[in-house]
PDB file of C-alpha atoms and ligand atoms in Angstrom:
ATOM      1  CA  UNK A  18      -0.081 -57.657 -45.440  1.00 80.00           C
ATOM      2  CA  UNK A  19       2.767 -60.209 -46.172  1.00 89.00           C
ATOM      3  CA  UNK A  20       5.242 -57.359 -46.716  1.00 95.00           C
ATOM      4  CA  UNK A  21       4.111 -55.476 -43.388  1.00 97.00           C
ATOM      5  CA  UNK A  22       5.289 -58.410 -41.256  1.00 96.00           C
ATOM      6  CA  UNK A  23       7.688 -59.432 -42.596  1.00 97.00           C
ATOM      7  CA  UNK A  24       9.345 -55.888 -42.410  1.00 97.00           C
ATOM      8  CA  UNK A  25       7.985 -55.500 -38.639  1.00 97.00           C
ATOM      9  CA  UNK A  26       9.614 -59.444 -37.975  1.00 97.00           C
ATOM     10  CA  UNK A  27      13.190 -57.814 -39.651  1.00 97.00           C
ATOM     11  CA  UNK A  28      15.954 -56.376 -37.388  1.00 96.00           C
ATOM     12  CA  UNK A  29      17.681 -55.908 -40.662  1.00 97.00           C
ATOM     13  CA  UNK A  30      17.606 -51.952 -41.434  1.00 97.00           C
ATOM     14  CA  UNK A  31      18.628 -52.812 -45.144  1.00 97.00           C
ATOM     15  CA  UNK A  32      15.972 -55.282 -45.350  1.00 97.00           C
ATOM     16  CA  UNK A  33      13.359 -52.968 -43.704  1.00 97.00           C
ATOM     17  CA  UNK A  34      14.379 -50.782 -46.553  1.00 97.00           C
ATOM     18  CA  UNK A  35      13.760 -52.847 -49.084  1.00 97.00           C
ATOM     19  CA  UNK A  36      10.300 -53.917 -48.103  1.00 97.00           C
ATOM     20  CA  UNK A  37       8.866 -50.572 -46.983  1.00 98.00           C
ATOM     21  CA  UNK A  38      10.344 -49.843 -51.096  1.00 96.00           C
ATOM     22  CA  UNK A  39       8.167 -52.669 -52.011  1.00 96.00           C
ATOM     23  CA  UNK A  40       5.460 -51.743 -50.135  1.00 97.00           C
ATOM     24  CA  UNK A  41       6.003 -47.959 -50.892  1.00 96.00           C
ATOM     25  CA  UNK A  42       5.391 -48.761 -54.523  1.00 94.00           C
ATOM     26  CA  UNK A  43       2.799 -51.458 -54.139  1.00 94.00           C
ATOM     27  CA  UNK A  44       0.493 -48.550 -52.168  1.00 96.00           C
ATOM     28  CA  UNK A  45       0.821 -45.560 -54.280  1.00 95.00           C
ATOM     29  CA  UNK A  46      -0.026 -47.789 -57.651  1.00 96.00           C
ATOM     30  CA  UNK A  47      -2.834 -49.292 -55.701  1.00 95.00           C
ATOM     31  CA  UNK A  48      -4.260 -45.913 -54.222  1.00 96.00           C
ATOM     32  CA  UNK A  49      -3.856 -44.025 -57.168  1.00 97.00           C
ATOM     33  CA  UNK A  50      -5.633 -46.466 -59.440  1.00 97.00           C
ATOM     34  CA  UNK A  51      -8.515 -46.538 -56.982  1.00 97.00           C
ATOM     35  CA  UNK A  52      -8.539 -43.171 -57.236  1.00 97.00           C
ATOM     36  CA  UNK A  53      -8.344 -42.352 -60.938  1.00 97.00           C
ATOM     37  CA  UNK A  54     -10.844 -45.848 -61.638  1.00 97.00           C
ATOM     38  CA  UNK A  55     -12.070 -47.456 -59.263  1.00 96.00           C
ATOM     39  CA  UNK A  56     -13.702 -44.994 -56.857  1.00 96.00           C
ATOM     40  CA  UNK A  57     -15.009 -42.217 -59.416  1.00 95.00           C
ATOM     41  CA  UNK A  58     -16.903 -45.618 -61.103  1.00 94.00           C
ATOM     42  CA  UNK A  59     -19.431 -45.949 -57.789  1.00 94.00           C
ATOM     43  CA  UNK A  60     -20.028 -42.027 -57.601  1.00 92.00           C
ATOM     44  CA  UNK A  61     -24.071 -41.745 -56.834  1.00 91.00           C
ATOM     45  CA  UNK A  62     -23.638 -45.331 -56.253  1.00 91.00           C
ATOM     46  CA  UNK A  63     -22.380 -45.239 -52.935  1.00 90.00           C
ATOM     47  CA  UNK A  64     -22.777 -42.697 -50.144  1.00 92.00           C
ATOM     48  CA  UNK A  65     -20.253 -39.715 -50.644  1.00 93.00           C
ATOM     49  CA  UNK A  66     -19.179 -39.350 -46.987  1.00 94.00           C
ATOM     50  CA  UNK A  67     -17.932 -43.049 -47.028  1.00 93.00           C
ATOM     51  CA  UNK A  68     -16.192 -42.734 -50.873  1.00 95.00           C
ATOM     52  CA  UNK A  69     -14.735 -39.368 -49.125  1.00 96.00           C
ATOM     53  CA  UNK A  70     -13.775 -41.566 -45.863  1.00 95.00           C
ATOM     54  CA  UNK A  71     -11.637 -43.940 -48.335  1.00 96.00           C
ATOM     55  CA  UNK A  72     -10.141 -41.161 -50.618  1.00 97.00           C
ATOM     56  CA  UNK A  73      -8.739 -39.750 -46.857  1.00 97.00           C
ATOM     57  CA  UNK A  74      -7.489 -42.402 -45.842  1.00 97.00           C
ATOM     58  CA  UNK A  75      -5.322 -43.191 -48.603  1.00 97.00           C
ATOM     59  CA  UNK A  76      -4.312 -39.386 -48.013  1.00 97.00           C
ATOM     60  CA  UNK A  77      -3.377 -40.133 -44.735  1.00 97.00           C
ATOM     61  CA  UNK A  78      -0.921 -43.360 -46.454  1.00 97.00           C
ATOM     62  CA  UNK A  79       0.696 -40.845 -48.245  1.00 97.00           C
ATOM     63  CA  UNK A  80       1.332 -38.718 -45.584  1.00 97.00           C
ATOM     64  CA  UNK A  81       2.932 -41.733 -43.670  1.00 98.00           C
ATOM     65  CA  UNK A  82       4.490 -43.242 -46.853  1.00 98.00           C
ATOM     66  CA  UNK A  83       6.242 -39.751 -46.798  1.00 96.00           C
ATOM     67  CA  UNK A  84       7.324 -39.384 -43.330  1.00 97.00           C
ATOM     68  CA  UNK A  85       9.037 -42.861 -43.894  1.00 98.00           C
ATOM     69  CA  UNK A  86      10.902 -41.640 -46.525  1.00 96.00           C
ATOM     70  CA  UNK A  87      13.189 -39.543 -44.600  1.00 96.00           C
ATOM     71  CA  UNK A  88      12.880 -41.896 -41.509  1.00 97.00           C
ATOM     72  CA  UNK A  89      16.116 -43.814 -40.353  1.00 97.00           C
ATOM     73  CA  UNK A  90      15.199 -47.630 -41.046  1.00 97.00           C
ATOM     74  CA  UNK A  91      17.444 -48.258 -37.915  1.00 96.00           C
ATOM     75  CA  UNK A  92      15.314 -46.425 -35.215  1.00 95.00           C
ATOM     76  CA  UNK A  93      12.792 -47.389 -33.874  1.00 94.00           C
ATOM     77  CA  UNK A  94      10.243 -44.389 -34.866  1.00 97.00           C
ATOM     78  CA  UNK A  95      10.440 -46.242 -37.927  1.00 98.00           C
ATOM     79  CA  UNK A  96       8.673 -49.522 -36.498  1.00 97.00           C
ATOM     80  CA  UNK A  97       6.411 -47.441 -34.602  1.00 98.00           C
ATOM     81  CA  UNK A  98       5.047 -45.435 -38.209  1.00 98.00           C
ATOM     82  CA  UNK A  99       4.869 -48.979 -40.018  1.00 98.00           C
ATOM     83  CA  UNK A 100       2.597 -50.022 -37.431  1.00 97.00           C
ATOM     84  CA  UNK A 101       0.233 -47.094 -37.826  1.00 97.00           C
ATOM     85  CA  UNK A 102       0.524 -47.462 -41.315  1.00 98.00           C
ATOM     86  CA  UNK A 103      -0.601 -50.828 -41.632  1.00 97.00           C
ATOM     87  CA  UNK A 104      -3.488 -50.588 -39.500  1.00 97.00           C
ATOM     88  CA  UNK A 105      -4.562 -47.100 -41.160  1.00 97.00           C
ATOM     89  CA  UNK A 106      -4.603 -49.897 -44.539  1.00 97.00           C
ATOM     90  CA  UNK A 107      -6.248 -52.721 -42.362  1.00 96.00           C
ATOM     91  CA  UNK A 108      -9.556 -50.577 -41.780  1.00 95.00           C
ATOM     92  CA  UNK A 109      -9.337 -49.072 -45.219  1.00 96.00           C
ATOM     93  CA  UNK A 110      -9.163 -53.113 -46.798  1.00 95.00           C
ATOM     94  CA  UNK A 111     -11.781 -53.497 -44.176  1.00 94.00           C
ATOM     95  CA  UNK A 112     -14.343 -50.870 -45.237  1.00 93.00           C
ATOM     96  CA  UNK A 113     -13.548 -51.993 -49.484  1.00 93.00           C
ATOM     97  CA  UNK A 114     -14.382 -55.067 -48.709  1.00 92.00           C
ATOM     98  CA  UNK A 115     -17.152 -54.748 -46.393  1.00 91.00           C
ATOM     99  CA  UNK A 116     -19.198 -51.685 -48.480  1.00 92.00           C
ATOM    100  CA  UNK A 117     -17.472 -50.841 -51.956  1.00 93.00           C
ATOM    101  CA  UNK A 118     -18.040 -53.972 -52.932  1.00 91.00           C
ATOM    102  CA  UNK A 119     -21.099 -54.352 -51.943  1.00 90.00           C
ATOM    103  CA  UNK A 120     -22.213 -51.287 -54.035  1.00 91.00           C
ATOM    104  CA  UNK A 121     -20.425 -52.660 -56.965  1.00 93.00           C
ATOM    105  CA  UNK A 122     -22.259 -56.242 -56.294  1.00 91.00           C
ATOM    106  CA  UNK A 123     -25.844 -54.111 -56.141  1.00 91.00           C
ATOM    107  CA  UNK A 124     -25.581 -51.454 -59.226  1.00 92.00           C
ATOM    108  CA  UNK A 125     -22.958 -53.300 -61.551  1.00 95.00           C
ATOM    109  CA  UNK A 126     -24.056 -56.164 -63.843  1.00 95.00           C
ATOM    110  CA  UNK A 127     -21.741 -59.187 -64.398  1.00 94.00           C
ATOM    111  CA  UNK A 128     -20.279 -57.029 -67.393  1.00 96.00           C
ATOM    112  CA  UNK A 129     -19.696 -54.020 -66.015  1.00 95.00           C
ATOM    113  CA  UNK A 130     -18.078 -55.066 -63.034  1.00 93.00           C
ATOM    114  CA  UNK A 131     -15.727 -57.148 -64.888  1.00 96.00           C
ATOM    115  CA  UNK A 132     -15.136 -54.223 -67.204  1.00 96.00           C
ATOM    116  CA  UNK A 133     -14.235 -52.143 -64.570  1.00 96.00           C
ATOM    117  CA  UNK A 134     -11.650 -54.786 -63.185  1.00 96.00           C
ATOM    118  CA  UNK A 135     -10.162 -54.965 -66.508  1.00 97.00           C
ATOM    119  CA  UNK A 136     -10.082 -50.959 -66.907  1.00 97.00           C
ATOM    120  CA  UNK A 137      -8.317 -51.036 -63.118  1.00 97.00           C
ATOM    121  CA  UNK A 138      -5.674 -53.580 -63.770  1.00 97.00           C
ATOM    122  CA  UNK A 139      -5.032 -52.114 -66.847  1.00 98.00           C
ATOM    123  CA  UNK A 140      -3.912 -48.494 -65.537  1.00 97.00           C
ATOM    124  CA  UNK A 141      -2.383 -50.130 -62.264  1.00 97.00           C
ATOM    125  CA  UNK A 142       0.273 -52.072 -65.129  1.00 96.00           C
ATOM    126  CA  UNK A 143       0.663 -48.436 -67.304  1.00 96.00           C
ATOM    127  CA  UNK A 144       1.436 -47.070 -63.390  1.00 95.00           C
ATOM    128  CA  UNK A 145       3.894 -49.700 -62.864  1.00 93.00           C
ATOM    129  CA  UNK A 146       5.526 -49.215 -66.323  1.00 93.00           C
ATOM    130  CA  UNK A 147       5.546 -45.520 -65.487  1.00 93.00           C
ATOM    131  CA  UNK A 148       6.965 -45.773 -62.254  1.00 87.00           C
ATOM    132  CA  UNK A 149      10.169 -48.602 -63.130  1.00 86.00           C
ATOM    133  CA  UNK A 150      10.695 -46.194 -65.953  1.00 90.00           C
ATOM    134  CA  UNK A 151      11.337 -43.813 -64.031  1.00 83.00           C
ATOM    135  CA  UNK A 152      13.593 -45.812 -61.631  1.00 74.00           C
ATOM    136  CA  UNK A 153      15.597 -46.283 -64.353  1.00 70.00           C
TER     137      UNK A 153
HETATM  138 FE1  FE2 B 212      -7.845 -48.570 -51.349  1.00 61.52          FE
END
C-alpha cells in the first residue's frame, strides 16, 4: 500500500512511472504465485465460490495493470485507474486475511502451513529471477 500513495501523493509523471513499474511487478509475482501455490493448496478446504471470488479479482488487476500500461502517466485517467486499482487490492487483502487464512489456520498443521510458505516464497523469488531476466 506504501507504493499506491506514494504514487497517488506524486505530481511527478516520471515518478508515477516508476512506482506503478514497481508496483506492476510486485502484483503480477504476487498474484501469480497465489495462483500457481497458494490458492490450489486450500482446494476442498475452502468454499469454491470465495477461492473463485479471489482468482477474479486478481483477473480484474490484470486487466487494470494492463490498461495502465498504455495510459499517459501525465493525465489524470491515470490517477483515477490507480485508485480503482488499489481498492480492487484493498478488499482482495481484506478477504486473504479475513477467510484464507483462516482455512489455512483450521486444516493446516504447524508443518504444513509453514511448508506451504516456504513452497510460496520460493516460486515468488524463481518469478522474480524470471522476470529481471527478462528485463535484461
Ligand atoms: Fe492475492
Amino acid at each position: 500500500m506504501f507504493l499506491f500513495m506514494e504514487l497517488l501523493q506524486s505530481d511527478d509523471p516520471q515518478k508515477i512511472q516508476e512506482y506503478f513499474g514497481q508496483i506492476y511487478k510486485d502484483l503480477n509475482v504476487h498474484s501469480k504465485a497465489e495462483e500457481e501455490i497458494a490458492y490450489p493448496a486450500v482446494r476442498g478446504k475452502y468454499p469454491d465460490g470465495d477461492l473463485k471470488e479471489l482468482y477474479d479479482e486478481q483477473a480484474e488487476m490484470r486487466v487494470i495493470m494492463d490498461e495502465l500500461k498504455s495510459t499517459d502517466p501525465a493525465s489524470p485517467v491515470f490517477k483515477e485507474k490507480v485508485n480503482q486499482l488499489k481498492s480492487i487490492v484493498m478488499d482482495h487483502v481484506r478477504q486473504e486475511e479475513s477467510t484464507y487464512f483462516a482455512a489455512i489456520r483450521e486444516s493446516f498443521s504447524s508443518e504444513e502451513s509453514e511448508q506451504l510458505a516456504t513452497q510460496f516464497k520460493a516460486y515468488k523469488a524463481q518469478l522474480q529471477q524470471e522476470m529481471a531476466a527478462q528485463m535484461k
